[in-house]
Coordinates of C-alpha atoms and ligand atoms in Angstrom, one line a residue:
M2 CA 45.6 62.1 -93.3
Q3 CA 44.8 64.3 -90.3
D4 CA 41.4 65.6 -89.3
Q5 CA 40.7 69.1 -87.8
Y6 CA 41.6 67.7 -84.3
L7 CA 45.0 66.4 -85.5
R8 CA 44.0 62.8 -85.3
R9 CA 45.6 60.5 -87.8
I10 CA 42.8 58.9 -89.8
E11 CA 44.0 55.8 -91.7
Y12 CA 41.3 53.1 -91.1
L13 CA 38.2 52.7 -93.3
R14 CA 35.5 50.4 -92.2
I15 CA 33.5 49.3 -95.2
S16 CA 30.0 47.8 -94.9
V17 CA 29.5 45.8 -98.0
T18 CA 25.9 44.9 -97.3
D19 CA 23.1 45.8 -94.9
R20 CA 21.7 42.2 -95.1
C21 CA 22.4 39.6 -92.5
N22 CA 21.7 35.9 -91.9
L23 CA 21.1 36.6 -88.2
R24 CA 18.9 39.1 -86.3
C25 CA 20.8 39.8 -83.1
Q26 CA 18.5 41.4 -80.5
Y27 CA 20.8 44.3 -79.7
C28 CA 21.6 45.1 -83.4
M29 CA 18.5 44.6 -85.5
P30 CA 14.7 44.6 -84.8
A31 CA 13.0 41.3 -85.5
E32 CA 11.0 42.8 -88.3
G33 CA 10.6 46.0 -90.2
V34 CA 14.1 46.7 -91.5
Q35 CA 13.9 47.5 -95.1
W36 CA 16.7 46.0 -97.2
L37 CA 18.4 48.4 -99.6
P38 CA 17.5 47.8 -103.2
H39 CA 20.3 46.3 -105.2
D40 CA 21.1 49.4 -107.2
S41 CA 21.4 51.5 -104.0
I42 CA 24.3 49.4 -102.9
L43 CA 27.8 50.3 -104.1
S44 CA 29.2 47.8 -106.5
F45 CA 32.5 46.2 -105.7
E46 CA 34.1 48.2 -108.5
E47 CA 32.9 51.4 -106.8
I48 CA 34.1 50.4 -103.4
L49 CA 37.5 49.4 -104.9
R50 CA 37.8 52.8 -106.6
L51 CA 37.1 54.6 -103.2
M52 CA 39.6 52.3 -101.5
R53 CA 42.3 53.2 -104.1
I54 CA 41.6 56.9 -103.7
S55 CA 41.7 56.7 -99.9
T56 CA 45.1 55.0 -100.0
Q57 CA 46.3 58.2 -101.7
L58 CA 45.2 60.1 -98.6
G59 CA 47.1 57.7 -96.3
F60 CA 44.4 55.2 -95.5
R61 CA 46.0 51.8 -95.0
R62 CA 43.7 49.6 -92.9
F63 CA 40.5 48.4 -94.3
R64 CA 37.9 46.4 -92.4
V65 CA 35.1 44.7 -94.4
T66 CA 31.9 44.4 -92.4
G67 CA 28.1 44.6 -92.8
G68 CA 25.3 43.4 -92.1
E69 CA 27.0 40.1 -92.7
P70 CA 29.8 40.6 -95.2
L71 CA 30.1 36.9 -96.1
V72 CA 26.5 36.7 -97.5
R73 CA 27.3 39.1 -100.3
K74 CA 27.7 37.3 -103.7
G75 CA 31.3 37.7 -105.0
I76 CA 32.8 38.6 -101.6
L77 CA 35.8 36.4 -102.1
D78 CA 36.8 38.0 -105.4
F79 CA 36.3 41.4 -103.9
L80 CA 38.6 40.5 -100.9
Q81 CA 41.2 39.2 -103.3
E82 CA 41.1 42.4 -105.4
S83 CA 41.2 44.6 -102.3
A84 CA 44.2 42.7 -100.9
Q85 CA 46.1 43.4 -104.1
L86 CA 45.5 47.2 -104.1
P87 CA 48.8 49.1 -103.5
G88 CA 48.7 50.8 -100.1
V89 CA 46.3 48.2 -98.5
D90 CA 48.6 47.0 -95.6
D91 CA 45.9 45.6 -93.3
L92 CA 42.8 43.9 -94.7
M93 CA 40.4 42.5 -92.1
L94 CA 37.0 41.1 -91.8
T95 CA 34.3 41.3 -89.0
T96 CA 31.8 38.5 -89.3
N97 CA 29.2 36.5 -87.3
G98 CA 31.2 33.4 -88.3
L99 CA 28.2 31.3 -89.5
L100 CA 29.8 30.8 -92.9
L101 CA 33.3 30.3 -91.8
P102 CA 33.3 26.5 -91.6
E103 CA 33.2 26.5 -95.4
M104 CA 34.8 29.9 -96.2
A105 CA 37.7 30.4 -93.7
F106 CA 40.4 28.9 -96.0
D107 CA 39.2 30.8 -99.1
I108 CA 39.2 34.0 -97.1
K109 CA 42.8 33.5 -96.0
S110 CA 43.8 32.5 -99.6
A111 CA 42.1 35.7 -100.8
G112 CA 44.6 37.7 -98.8
V113 CA 42.8 38.6 -95.6
Q114 CA 45.3 38.5 -92.7
R115 CA 43.1 38.5 -89.7
I116 CA 39.5 38.1 -88.6
N117 CA 37.1 39.2 -85.8
I118 CA 34.2 36.9 -85.1
S119 CA 31.2 37.9 -83.0
L120 CA 30.1 35.3 -80.4
D121 CA 28.2 36.6 -77.4
T122 CA 27.3 33.3 -75.9
M123 CA 28.5 29.7 -76.3
D124 CA 25.2 28.3 -75.0
R125 CA 23.1 26.7 -77.8
D126 CA 19.7 27.9 -76.7
R127 CA 20.8 31.4 -75.7
F128 CA 22.5 31.9 -79.0
Y129 CA 19.4 30.7 -80.8
E130 CA 17.2 33.1 -78.9
N131 CA 19.6 36.1 -79.1
T132 CA 20.3 35.8 -82.8
R133 CA 16.7 34.7 -83.5
G134 CA 17.5 31.4 -85.1
G135 CA 21.3 31.0 -85.3
D136 CA 23.3 27.7 -84.7
V137 CA 26.2 28.4 -82.3
S138 CA 27.9 25.2 -83.3
K139 CA 28.6 26.6 -86.8
V140 CA 30.2 29.7 -85.3
I141 CA 32.4 27.7 -82.9
Q142 CA 33.4 25.4 -85.8
G143 CA 34.1 28.6 -87.8
V144 CA 36.4 29.9 -85.1
F145 CA 38.6 26.8 -85.1
R146 CA 38.5 26.6 -88.9
S147 CA 39.9 30.2 -88.9
L148 CA 42.8 29.1 -86.7
E149 CA 43.5 26.1 -88.9
A150 CA 43.4 28.4 -92.0
G151 CA 46.2 30.5 -90.4
L152 CA 44.1 33.7 -90.0
N153 CA 46.1 35.5 -87.2
P154 CA 45.0 37.0 -84.9
V155 CA 41.5 35.5 -84.5
K156 CA 39.6 37.8 -82.2
I157 CA 36.2 37.0 -80.6
N158 CA 33.8 40.0 -80.1
V159 CA 31.6 39.5 -77.0
V160 CA 29.0 42.3 -76.5
V161 CA 28.2 42.1 -72.7
V162 CA 24.5 42.5 -71.9
R163 CA 23.3 42.4 -68.3
G164 CA 21.1 39.4 -67.5
F165 CA 22.1 37.7 -70.8
N166 CA 25.7 36.7 -70.8
T167 CA 27.5 38.2 -67.7
D168 CA 27.6 34.7 -66.2
E169 CA 29.5 33.4 -69.2
L170 CA 32.5 35.8 -68.9
P171 CA 34.6 33.1 -67.0
S172 CA 33.9 30.6 -69.8
F173 CA 35.2 33.1 -72.3
L174 CA 38.3 33.6 -70.1
T175 CA 38.9 29.9 -70.2
L176 CA 38.6 30.0 -74.0
A177 CA 41.4 32.6 -74.3
K178 CA 43.5 30.6 -71.8
Q179 CA 43.3 27.3 -73.7
Y180 CA 43.5 28.6 -77.3
P181 CA 45.3 31.4 -79.1
L182 CA 42.1 33.4 -79.3
H183 CA 41.8 37.1 -78.4
V184 CA 38.5 37.5 -76.6
R185 CA 37.3 41.2 -76.4
F186 CA 34.5 42.2 -74.1
I187 CA 32.5 45.1 -75.5
E188 CA 30.3 47.6 -73.8
L189 CA 26.8 47.7 -75.3
M190 CA 26.3 50.9 -77.2
P191 CA 22.9 52.7 -77.3
I192 CA 22.5 52.6 -81.1
G193 CA 19.4 51.6 -83.0
V194 CA 17.4 49.0 -81.0
S195 CA 19.9 49.1 -78.1
S196 CA 19.1 52.8 -77.4
E197 CA 16.2 51.4 -75.4
Q198 CA 18.4 48.9 -73.5
R199 CA 20.5 51.3 -71.4
S200 CA 19.7 49.3 -68.2
D201 CA 21.4 46.3 -69.8
F202 CA 24.7 48.2 -70.0
V203 CA 27.7 46.7 -68.1
P204 CA 30.7 49.0 -67.7
I205 CA 34.2 47.6 -68.3
Q206 CA 35.2 48.1 -64.7
E207 CA 32.5 45.7 -63.6
M208 CA 33.6 43.2 -66.2
K209 CA 37.2 43.4 -65.0
E210 CA 36.1 42.9 -61.4
L211 CA 34.0 39.8 -62.4
L212 CA 37.1 38.4 -64.0
G213 CA 39.6 39.4 -61.4
L214 CA 41.6 41.5 -63.9
E215 CA 41.4 44.9 -62.2
D216 CA 45.1 45.0 -61.4
D217 CA 46.6 43.5 -64.6
I218 CA 48.9 45.5 -66.8
P219 CA 47.8 46.0 -70.4
I220 CA 49.9 44.5 -73.2
K221 CA 50.6 46.1 -76.6
D222 CA 51.6 43.2 -78.9
I223 CA 48.2 42.3 -80.4
P224 CA 48.0 43.4 -84.0
G225 CA 45.0 45.7 -84.5
G226 CA 43.8 49.2 -85.5
G227 CA 41.0 49.4 -83.0
P228 CA 40.4 50.7 -79.5
A229 CA 40.7 47.5 -77.4
E230 CA 42.9 47.4 -74.4
Y231 CA 44.4 43.9 -74.0
F232 CA 45.7 41.7 -71.1
R233 CA 47.4 38.4 -71.0
P234 CA 47.2 36.7 -67.7
N235 CA 49.9 34.1 -66.9
G236 CA 49.7 30.9 -68.8
F237 CA 47.2 32.2 -71.5
K238 CA 47.6 31.2 -75.1
G239 CA 45.4 34.0 -76.2
S240 CA 44.4 37.3 -74.5
I241 CA 41.5 39.3 -73.1
G242 CA 40.5 42.7 -74.4
F243 CA 38.1 45.4 -73.5
I244 CA 36.3 47.9 -75.7
S245 CA 34.9 50.7 -73.5
A246 CA 33.0 52.9 -75.9
L247 CA 31.0 54.5 -73.1
S248 CA 32.6 54.3 -69.7
R249 CA 36.0 55.5 -71.0
H250 CA 35.6 56.5 -74.6
F251 CA 38.6 56.5 -77.0
C252 CA 37.4 59.3 -79.4
N253 CA 40.6 61.4 -78.8
T254 CA 42.6 58.6 -80.5
C255 CA 40.1 57.7 -83.1
N256 CA 41.6 56.7 -86.4
R257 CA 38.7 55.7 -88.6
V258 CA 35.7 56.6 -90.7
R259 CA 33.0 54.4 -92.2
L260 CA 31.5 53.7 -95.5
T261 CA 27.9 52.4 -95.5
A262 CA 26.7 49.9 -98.0
D263 CA 24.7 52.6 -99.8
G264 CA 27.8 54.7 -100.3
K265 CA 27.6 57.2 -97.4
L266 CA 30.8 58.2 -95.8
R267 CA 30.1 58.4 -92.0
P268 CA 32.9 60.2 -90.3
C269 CA 31.8 59.0 -86.8
L270 CA 29.9 55.8 -85.8
H271 CA 27.7 57.9 -83.5
S272 CA 26.9 60.9 -85.6
K273 CA 24.0 61.2 -88.1
H274 CA 26.2 63.3 -90.3
E275 CA 27.0 61.4 -93.6
V276 CA 28.4 62.4 -97.0
D277 CA 26.9 60.8 -100.0
F278 CA 29.6 59.2 -102.3
R279 CA 27.3 57.0 -104.3
E280 CA 26.0 59.8 -106.5
V281 CA 29.5 61.3 -106.6
L282 CA 31.0 58.1 -107.9
R283 CA 28.2 57.7 -110.4
S284 CA 28.4 61.3 -111.6
G285 CA 31.5 60.8 -113.8
I286 CA 33.8 63.1 -111.9
S287 CA 37.6 62.5 -111.6
D288 CA 39.5 60.7 -108.9
Q289 CA 41.1 64.0 -108.0
E290 CA 37.7 65.6 -107.3
I291 CA 36.6 62.6 -105.3
M292 CA 39.7 62.7 -103.3
K293 CA 39.1 66.3 -102.5
L294 CA 35.5 65.6 -101.3
F295 CA 36.7 62.6 -99.3
A296 CA 39.4 64.6 -97.6
Q297 CA 36.9 67.3 -96.7
A298 CA 34.5 64.8 -95.1
V299 CA 37.3 63.3 -93.0
W300 CA 38.5 66.7 -92.0
H301 CA 35.1 67.5 -90.5
K302 CA 35.0 64.3 -88.4
P303 CA 33.4 65.1 -85.0
A304 CA 35.6 65.3 -81.9
E305 CA 33.7 62.7 -80.0
H306 CA 30.4 60.8 -79.6
H307 CA 27.5 61.8 -77.4
M308 CA 26.2 58.4 -76.5
N309 CA 25.8 59.4 -72.9
N310 CA 23.1 61.9 -73.9
E311 CA 19.9 59.8 -73.5
A312 CA 18.0 62.0 -75.9
W313 CA 20.2 61.0 -78.8
Q314 CA 18.6 58.8 -81.5
D315 CA 20.0 57.5 -84.7
T316 CA 18.1 56.9 -87.8
R317 CA 20.1 53.7 -88.6
V318 CA 20.4 50.5 -86.7
M319 CA 23.9 49.0 -86.2
S320 CA 23.7 46.4 -89.0
Q321 CA 23.2 49.4 -91.4
I322 CA 26.3 51.2 -90.1
G323 CA 28.7 48.2 -89.9
G324 CA 29.6 48.3 -86.2
Ligands
GTP404 N1 32.6 53.7 -80.2 C1 33.2 53.1 -81.2 N2 33.1 51.7 -81.2 C2 33.7 51.1 -82.2 C3 34.5 51.8 -83.1 N3 35.0 50.9 -84.0 C4 34.6 49.7 -83.6 N4 33.8 49.8 -82.5 C5 33.2 48.7 -81.8 O1 34.2 47.8 -81.4 C6 33.7 46.5 -81.6 C7 34.7 45.6 -82.4 O2 34.9 46.1 -83.7 P1 35.6 45.3 -84.8 O3 34.8 45.3 -86.0 O4 36.0 44.0 -84.3 O5 36.9 46.2 -85.1 P2 38.2 46.8 -84.3 O6 38.0 46.5 -82.9 O7 38.4 48.1 -84.8 O8 39.3 45.9 -84.9 P3 40.9 45.6 -84.6 O9 41.6 46.2 -85.7 O10 41.0 44.1 -84.6 O11 41.2 46.2 -83.3 C8 32.3 46.6 -82.3 O12 31.3 46.4 -81.4 C9 32.3 48.0 -82.8 O13 31.0 48.5 -82.9 C10 34.5 53.2 -83.1 O14 35.1 53.9 -83.9 N5 33.8 53.8 -82.1
SAM405 C1 27.2 45.2 -86.8 S1 28.2 43.8 -86.8 C2 28.6 43.5 -88.5 C3 29.5 42.4 -88.8 C4 29.0 41.0 -88.5 N1 27.6 40.8 -88.9 C5 29.2 40.6 -87.1 O1 28.2 40.4 -86.3 O2 30.3 40.5 -86.7 C6 29.8 44.4 -86.1 C7 30.0 44.4 -84.7 O3 29.1 45.3 -84.0 C8 28.7 44.8 -82.8 N2 27.5 45.4 -82.3 C9 26.3 45.5 -82.9 N3 25.4 46.2 -82.2 C10 26.1 46.7 -81.1 C11 25.8 47.5 -80.0 N4 24.6 48.0 -79.8 N5 26.8 47.8 -79.1 C12 28.0 47.3 -79.3 N6 28.4 46.5 -80.3 C13 27.4 46.2 -81.2 C14 28.5 43.3 -83.1 O4 28.5 42.5 -82.0 C15 29.7 43.0 -84.0 O5 30.8 42.6 -83.2
SF4_406 S1 25.5 41.9 -85.0 FE1 26.2 41.2 -87.0 S2 25.3 39.1 -87.1 FE2 24.2 40.2 -85.5 S3 22.4 41.0 -86.6 FE3 24.0 42.6 -86.4 S4 25.0 42.5 -88.4 FE4 23.9 40.5 -88.1
SF4_407 S1 32.5 57.2 -81.5 FE1 33.1 58.4 -83.3 S2 34.9 59.6 -82.7 FE2 34.5 58.1 -81.1 S3 35.9 56.4 -81.6 FE3 33.9 55.9 -82.5 S4 34.0 56.8 -84.6 FE4 35.7 57.7 -83.4

């Protein structure tokens, strides 16, 4: 469907849990995040109902995210049921990769076509520190297990943070050269804990200069519904992508809305405005009525974000929104 700014909205990002088995420094505080109680979280049946209704409004891409989606009990059955819904053309997952060594083949069998894995550093000690306890070897194993399982494309999300991983950009470039992996460098967004980290922000232009990619021509053949701009230098098996949420935002071509784990439809990543669907789903009203409310919420999607306004503060951290 279209929103009031005539953008075609067809991509629903679904956060299936606010919980996570990591605590990345830029995403979640070390302590103090209250987990949602079980009955506040949408059940898989409720999510499937909303997905089915949204397909009737023209939604066709669905990304399952979190928190960490793979920690939710029953996730594989949910993925399988989602993949079978008529109108679901593109079912995708964003994960921190820790559980992929054991789950990648089952995820593929469930009907997920492609996967995005977050990996900000390949250094064991840095990863441990940044994620407050994670084991990077599991994530790297998970990346290669995903390739073996036939998930395609496998994309790697690298949030670039000054003084933390800028020196590793060339190693990630080598990774995309040697393997069919699509490494995307992401600008740090000032959301939740990161709103106090503005000096750690690295603009895409600086990343491109560091990598010697300023003059390359973008390519268009990487499957995806997101805002990344991709490049494939000569001799690369994979590609390099950039997600420039701040320095050159892509809101005028935005195609998505988000569903939080507690059932709020969030028309923009960076707007506090949310519409509660949990109570609507539990109130016994018809699919037709729900569709009307869903369409209204999408129609009122904001034109763009205001992340460059330093006074802006969200009430949620990124793990609660789903990225
Ligand atoms: N500003 C902004 N950033 C986004 C949006 N969607 C995703 N991102 C950021 O882009 C990064 C990668 O997101 P992914 O979950 O991998 O999804 P994607 O890039 O949409 O996925 P593809 O379909 O593979 O292109 C994350 O850091 C997100 O927070 C958005 O709508 N607005
Ligand atoms: C919130 S996580 C949820 C899914 C999963 N746990 C993971 O890490 O992939 C989704 C994406 O958001 C990114 N992210 C989190 N906080 C961010 C921030 N402040 N700026 C940019 N990206 C961020 C993560 O790196 C990850 O790629
Ligand atoms: S980025 Fe993903 S893995 Fe890291 S704390 Fe946030 S939700 Fe968890
Ligand atoms: S910030 Fe909001 S409007 Fe801009 S691309 Fe993201 S979701 Fe769309």
